[in-house]
Amino acid sequence: METLEDIKRDIMQCKRCELHKTKTNFVPGSGNERSEVFFVGEAPGKEEDLKGEPFVGNAGKLLTEMISLMGLCREDVFIANVLKCRPPNNRDPLPEEIEACGSYLLRQLEVVKPSVIICLGRYSTRFIFEAFGLNFSSITKLQGKVFEVSAWDKSVKIVALYHPAAILYKPQLRAEYEESFKRLASLVKKRQKSLFDF
Ligand code: URA
């Protein structure tokens, strides 16, 4: 059976698109292989490119705070991006880059088999919605809603949220953002309880 280490090894020698030429480090993803909760970001930014870790810049600090509102810490969850290399100047991912890189994320999901997938931002939401047969409209319409799909012989919840960078840019959205994460806490707790009851 494939492991996250196997996937990381493939990522670290990837030349499927041009981004490997301009990146400093690959950012494969990090966290708990056995986590019930999988966060999907878009692509590494400057800090992530320098450190080889996802969400370690300002948006990452905000994400860490939001994860704590769920009663969890970063070691409890798994975090990976759709793209494993930084697009120059943090430009938006290109369709051909998503096409080339997306299968790494799908393989990571296959290993972790999370019960809750939280998509951060438009690109990750569109990618995950398409991969799980959900209809993507717009992040503004979908954000905060919980969708349920069947995968890995269980029910999997998929949630779209604004990207934390958007909240840094528009602090007036922060209170609503915090509420969304608090609601997610009950989703995770409910699941843990039902596992316990089983
Ligand atoms: N933004 C993302 O989408 N991912 C990161 O890892 C950092 C910033």
mmCIF file of C-alpha atoms and ligand atoms in Angstrom:
data_model
loop_
_atom_site.group_PDB
_atom_site.id
_atom_site.type_symbol
_atom_site.label_atom_id
_atom_site.label_comp_id
_atom_site.label_asym_id
_atom_site.label_seq_id
_atom_site.Cartn_x
_atom_site.Cartn_y
_atom_site.Cartn_z
ATOM 1 C CA MET A 1 0.000 0.000 0.000
ATOM 2 C CA GLU A 2 1.236 3.485 -0.866
ATOM 3 C CA THR A 3 2.472 5.768 1.955
ATOM 4 C CA LEU A 4 2.794 9.547 2.221
ATOM 5 C CA GLU A 5 6.576 9.039 2.075
ATOM 6 C CA ASP A 6 6.236 7.325 -1.329
ATOM 7 C CA ILE A 7 4.234 10.287 -2.630
ATOM 8 C CA LYS A 8 6.700 12.770 -1.143
ATOM 9 C CA ARG A 9 9.564 10.980 -2.907
ATOM 10 C CA ASP A 10 7.756 11.371 -6.246
ATOM 11 C CA ILE A 11 6.985 15.040 -5.588
ATOM 12 C CA MET A 12 10.619 15.785 -4.696
ATOM 13 C CA GLN A 13 11.727 14.783 -8.192
ATOM 14 C CA CYS A 14 8.755 16.161 -10.120
ATOM 15 C CA LYS A 15 9.277 17.891 -13.464
ATOM 16 C CA ARG A 16 5.690 17.682 -14.726
ATOM 17 C CA CYS A 17 5.377 21.444 -15.171
ATOM 18 C CA GLU A 18 7.640 24.476 -15.366
ATOM 19 C CA LEU A 19 7.218 25.467 -11.709
ATOM 20 C CA HIS A 20 9.975 23.127 -10.533
ATOM 21 C CA LYS A 21 12.464 25.401 -12.306
ATOM 22 C CA THR A 22 11.537 28.552 -10.381
ATOM 23 C CA LYS A 23 10.735 27.122 -6.930
ATOM 24 C CA THR A 24 13.202 27.045 -4.020
ATOM 25 C CA ASN A 25 11.699 23.990 -2.309
ATOM 26 C CA PHE A 26 8.928 21.560 -3.068
ATOM 27 C CA VAL A 27 6.113 21.823 -0.500
ATOM 28 C CA PRO A 28 4.593 18.326 -0.390
ATOM 29 C CA GLY A 29 2.380 18.830 2.679
ATOM 30 C CA SER A 30 2.626 18.016 6.355
ATOM 31 C CA GLY A 31 0.761 16.759 9.367
ATOM 32 C CA ASN A 32 -0.851 13.679 10.745
ATOM 33 C CA GLU A 33 -1.117 10.760 8.322
ATOM 34 C CA ARG A 34 -4.015 9.347 10.356
ATOM 35 C CA SER A 35 -5.934 12.598 10.648
ATOM 36 C CA GLU A 36 -9.704 12.764 10.191
ATOM 37 C CA VAL A 37 -9.321 16.350 8.945
ATOM 38 C CA PHE A 38 -7.501 17.302 5.729
ATOM 39 C CA PHE A 39 -6.998 20.969 4.787
ATOM 40 C CA VAL A 40 -6.443 21.755 1.116
ATOM 41 C CA GLY A 41 -4.706 25.017 0.214
ATOM 42 C CA GLU A 42 -3.928 26.407 -3.213
ATOM 43 C CA ALA A 43 -0.173 26.748 -3.667
ATOM 44 C CA PRO A 44 2.901 27.625 -1.616
ATOM 45 C CA GLY A 45 3.684 31.308 -1.127
ATOM 46 C CA LYS A 46 7.057 32.922 -0.458
ATOM 47 C CA GLU A 47 7.562 31.645 3.115
ATOM 48 C CA GLU A 48 6.372 28.156 2.247
ATOM 49 C CA ASP A 49 8.715 28.059 -0.747
ATOM 50 C CA LEU A 50 11.640 28.999 1.507
ATOM 51 C CA LYS A 51 10.795 26.497 4.251
ATOM 52 C CA GLY A 52 9.289 23.612 2.258
ATOM 53 C CA GLU A 53 6.261 23.577 4.615
ATOM 54 C CA PRO A 54 2.647 24.569 3.879
ATOM 55 C CA PHE A 55 1.005 27.585 5.527
ATOM 56 C CA VAL A 56 3.949 28.962 7.512
ATOM 57 C CA GLY A 57 3.530 32.653 6.502
ATOM 58 C CA ASN A 58 0.925 35.148 7.722
ATOM 59 C CA ALA A 59 -1.989 33.225 6.201
ATOM 60 C CA GLY A 60 -0.584 30.130 7.933
ATOM 61 C CA LYS A 61 -0.542 31.873 11.322
ATOM 62 C CA LEU A 62 -4.206 32.730 10.882
ATOM 63 C CA LEU A 63 -4.983 29.162 9.810
ATOM 64 C CA THR A 64 -3.238 27.816 12.936
ATOM 65 C CA GLU A 65 -5.446 30.092 15.089
ATOM 66 C CA MET A 66 -8.563 28.899 13.267
ATOM 67 C CA ILE A 67 -7.560 25.247 13.735
ATOM 68 C CA SER A 68 -7.296 25.910 17.468
ATOM 69 C CA LEU A 69 -10.916 27.190 17.407
ATOM 70 C CA MET A 70 -11.813 23.677 16.259
ATOM 71 C CA GLY A 71 -10.169 22.333 19.407
ATOM 72 C CA LEU A 72 -7.321 20.906 17.342
ATOM 73 C CA CYS A 73 -3.698 21.773 16.639
ATOM 74 C CA ARG A 74 -1.697 21.482 13.442
ATOM 75 C CA GLU A 75 -0.247 18.143 14.504
ATOM 76 C CA ASP A 76 -3.811 16.761 14.604
ATOM 77 C CA VAL A 77 -4.601 17.569 10.969
ATOM 78 C CA PHE A 78 -3.049 17.104 7.534
ATOM 79 C CA ILE A 79 -2.381 20.119 5.310
ATOM 80 C CA ALA A 80 -1.466 20.038 1.618
ATOM 81 C CA ASN A 81 -1.839 22.305 -1.383
ATOM 82 C CA VAL A 82 -3.154 21.607 -4.866
ATOM 83 C CA LEU A 83 0.207 22.809 -6.248
ATOM 84 C CA LYS A 84 3.402 21.616 -4.617
ATOM 85 C CA CYS A 85 5.580 24.421 -6.068
ATOM 86 C CA ARG A 86 5.224 28.191 -5.701
ATOM 87 C CA PRO A 87 3.944 30.018 -8.780
ATOM 88 C CA PRO A 88 6.255 33.008 -9.454
ATOM 89 C CA ASN A 89 5.126 36.145 -7.580
ATOM 90 C CA ASN A 90 2.220 34.135 -6.113
ATOM 91 C CA ARG A 91 0.243 34.357 -9.334
ATOM 92 C CA ASP A 92 -2.874 32.199 -9.656
ATOM 93 C CA PRO A 93 -2.302 28.536 -10.561
ATOM 94 C CA LEU A 94 -2.633 27.780 -14.286
ATOM 95 C CA PRO A 95 -5.038 25.047 -15.431
ATOM 96 C CA GLU A 96 -2.141 23.005 -16.842
ATOM 97 C CA GLU A 97 -0.279 23.222 -13.510
ATOM 98 C CA ILE A 98 -3.349 21.994 -11.624
ATOM 99 C CA GLU A 99 -3.750 19.219 -14.189
ATOM 100 C CA ALA A 100 -0.097 18.199 -13.812
ATOM 101 C CA CYS A 101 0.114 18.404 -10.016
ATOM 102 C CA GLY A 102 -3.386 17.493 -8.823
ATOM 103 C CA SER A 103 -2.856 13.740 -8.807
ATOM 104 C CA TYR A 104 -0.347 14.075 -5.938
ATOM 105 C CA LEU A 105 -3.076 15.592 -3.778
ATOM 106 C CA LEU A 106 -5.526 12.874 -4.797
ATOM 107 C CA ARG A 107 -2.959 10.219 -3.836
ATOM 108 C CA GLN A 108 -2.408 11.935 -0.475
ATOM 109 C CA LEU A 109 -6.156 11.910 0.159
ATOM 110 C CA GLU A 110 -6.247 8.189 -0.716
ATOM 111 C CA VAL A 111 -3.636 7.486 1.971
ATOM 112 C CA VAL A 112 -5.107 9.703 4.721
ATOM 113 C CA LYS A 113 -8.755 8.895 3.906
ATOM 114 C CA PRO A 114 -10.041 11.836 5.971
ATOM 115 C CA SER A 115 -13.643 12.199 7.108
ATOM 116 C CA VAL A 116 -13.611 15.976 6.708
ATOM 117 C CA ILE A 117 -11.956 17.832 3.804
ATOM 118 C CA ILE A 118 -11.699 21.587 4.240
ATOM 119 C CA CYS A 119 -10.966 23.497 1.031
ATOM 120 C CA LEU A 120 -9.345 26.898 1.482
ATOM 121 C CA GLY A 121 -10.080 29.271 -1.371
ATOM 122 C CA ARG A 122 -11.438 29.088 -4.869
ATOM 123 C CA TYR A 123 -8.872 26.897 -6.621
ATOM 124 C CA SER A 124 -8.777 24.184 -3.996
ATOM 125 C CA THR A 125 -12.575 24.191 -3.730
ATOM 126 C CA ARG A 126 -13.008 23.816 -7.472
ATOM 127 C CA PHE A 127 -10.414 21.022 -7.601
ATOM 128 C CA ILE A 128 -11.908 19.027 -4.716
ATOM 129 C CA PHE A 129 -15.513 19.576 -5.810
ATOM 130 C CA GLU A 130 -14.733 18.293 -9.303
ATOM 131 C CA ALA A 131 -12.753 15.352 -7.950
ATOM 132 C CA PHE A 132 -15.674 14.261 -5.717
ATOM 133 C CA GLY A 133 -18.444 14.897 -8.256
ATOM 134 C CA LEU A 134 -19.852 18.045 -6.632
ATOM 135 C CA ASN A 135 -21.030 21.053 -8.563
ATOM 136 C CA PHE A 136 -18.687 24.041 -8.194
ATOM 137 C CA SER A 137 -20.392 27.426 -8.562
ATOM 138 C CA SER A 138 -18.442 30.107 -6.708
ATOM 139 C CA ILE A 139 -16.557 30.241 -3.433
ATOM 140 C CA THR A 140 -18.811 33.063 -2.227
ATOM 141 C CA LYS A 141 -21.903 30.878 -2.706
ATOM 142 C CA LEU A 142 -20.386 27.677 -1.350
ATOM 143 C CA GLN A 143 -18.338 28.909 1.588
ATOM 144 C CA GLY A 144 -19.428 27.642 4.997
ATOM 145 C CA LYS A 145 -21.729 24.938 3.594
ATOM 146 C CA VAL A 146 -21.143 21.280 4.401
ATOM 147 C CA PHE A 147 -21.466 18.739 1.573
ATOM 148 C CA GLU A 148 -21.528 15.022 2.098
ATOM 149 C CA VAL A 149 -20.075 12.482 -0.327
ATOM 150 C CA SER A 150 -19.363 8.808 -0.151
ATOM 151 C CA ALA A 151 -15.702 7.833 -0.368
ATOM 152 C CA TRP A 152 -13.467 5.142 1.125
ATOM 153 C CA ASP A 153 -16.569 3.209 2.223
ATOM 154 C CA LYS A 154 -17.714 5.997 4.506
ATOM 155 C CA SER A 155 -19.398 9.367 4.540
ATOM 156 C CA VAL A 156 -16.973 12.231 3.934
ATOM 157 C CA LYS A 157 -17.820 15.872 4.636
ATOM 158 C CA ILE A 158 -16.480 18.507 2.251
ATOM 159 C CA VAL A 159 -16.459 22.134 3.320
ATOM 160 C CA ALA A 160 -15.371 25.198 1.341
ATOM 161 C CA LEU A 161 -14.037 28.215 3.203
ATOM 162 C CA TYR A 162 -12.426 31.458 2.147
ATOM 163 C CA HIS A 163 -8.662 31.342 1.897
ATOM 164 C CA PRO A 164 -7.093 32.759 5.109
ATOM 165 C CA ALA A 165 -5.223 35.305 2.973
ATOM 166 C CA ALA A 166 -8.630 36.718 1.955
ATOM 167 C CA ILE A 167 -9.461 37.285 5.635
ATOM 168 C CA LEU A 168 -6.165 39.107 6.178
ATOM 169 C CA TYR A 169 -7.112 41.290 3.238
ATOM 170 C CA LYS A 170 -10.703 41.813 4.419
ATOM 171 C CA PRO A 171 -10.676 41.719 8.245
ATOM 172 C CA GLN A 172 -14.406 42.501 8.301
ATOM 173 C CA LEU A 173 -14.950 38.837 7.297
ATOM 174 C CA ARG A 174 -13.000 37.506 10.265
ATOM 175 C CA ALA A 175 -15.847 37.129 12.785
ATOM 176 C CA GLU A 176 -17.881 35.057 10.314
ATOM 177 C CA TYR A 177 -14.759 33.043 9.464
ATOM 178 C CA GLU A 178 -14.179 32.226 13.139
ATOM 179 C CA GLU A 179 -17.805 31.101 13.471
ATOM 180 C CA SER A 180 -17.358 28.730 10.517
ATOM 181 C CA PHE A 181 -14.376 27.067 12.201
ATOM 182 C CA LYS A 182 -16.252 26.783 15.507
ATOM 183 C CA ARG A 183 -19.102 25.046 13.673
ATOM 184 C CA LEU A 184 -16.588 22.654 12.122
ATOM 185 C CA ALA A 185 -15.460 21.747 15.624
ATOM 186 C CA SER A 186 -18.853 20.187 16.304
ATOM 187 C CA LEU A 187 -18.633 18.247 13.041
ATOM 188 C CA VAL A 188 -15.332 16.698 14.077
ATOM 189 C CA LYS A 189 -16.473 16.098 17.668
ATOM 190 C CA LYS A 190 -19.700 14.442 16.498
ATOM 191 C CA ARG A 191 -17.691 12.105 14.344
ATOM 192 C CA GLN A 192 -15.289 11.245 17.127
ATOM 193 C CA LYS A 193 -18.231 10.540 19.427
ATOM 194 C CA SER A 194 -19.927 8.283 16.901
ATOM 195 C CA LEU A 195 -16.664 6.413 16.399
ATOM 196 C CA PHE A 196 -16.449 5.985 20.164
ATOM 197 C CA ASP A 197 -20.053 4.790 20.377
ATOM 198 C CA PHE A 198 -19.490 2.248 17.669
HETATM 199 N N1 URA B 1 -1.462 29.754 0.644
HETATM 200 C C1 URA B 1 -1.777 28.490 0.290
HETATM 201 O O1 URA B 1 -2.779 28.245 -0.369
HETATM 202 N N2 URA B 1 -0.974 27.519 0.692
HETATM 203 C C2 URA B 1 0.105 27.717 1.440
HETATM 204 O O2 URA B 1 0.786 26.761 1.778
HETATM 205 C C3 URA B 1 0.403 29.055 1.797
HETATM 206 C C4 URA B 1 -0.393 30.048 1.403
#
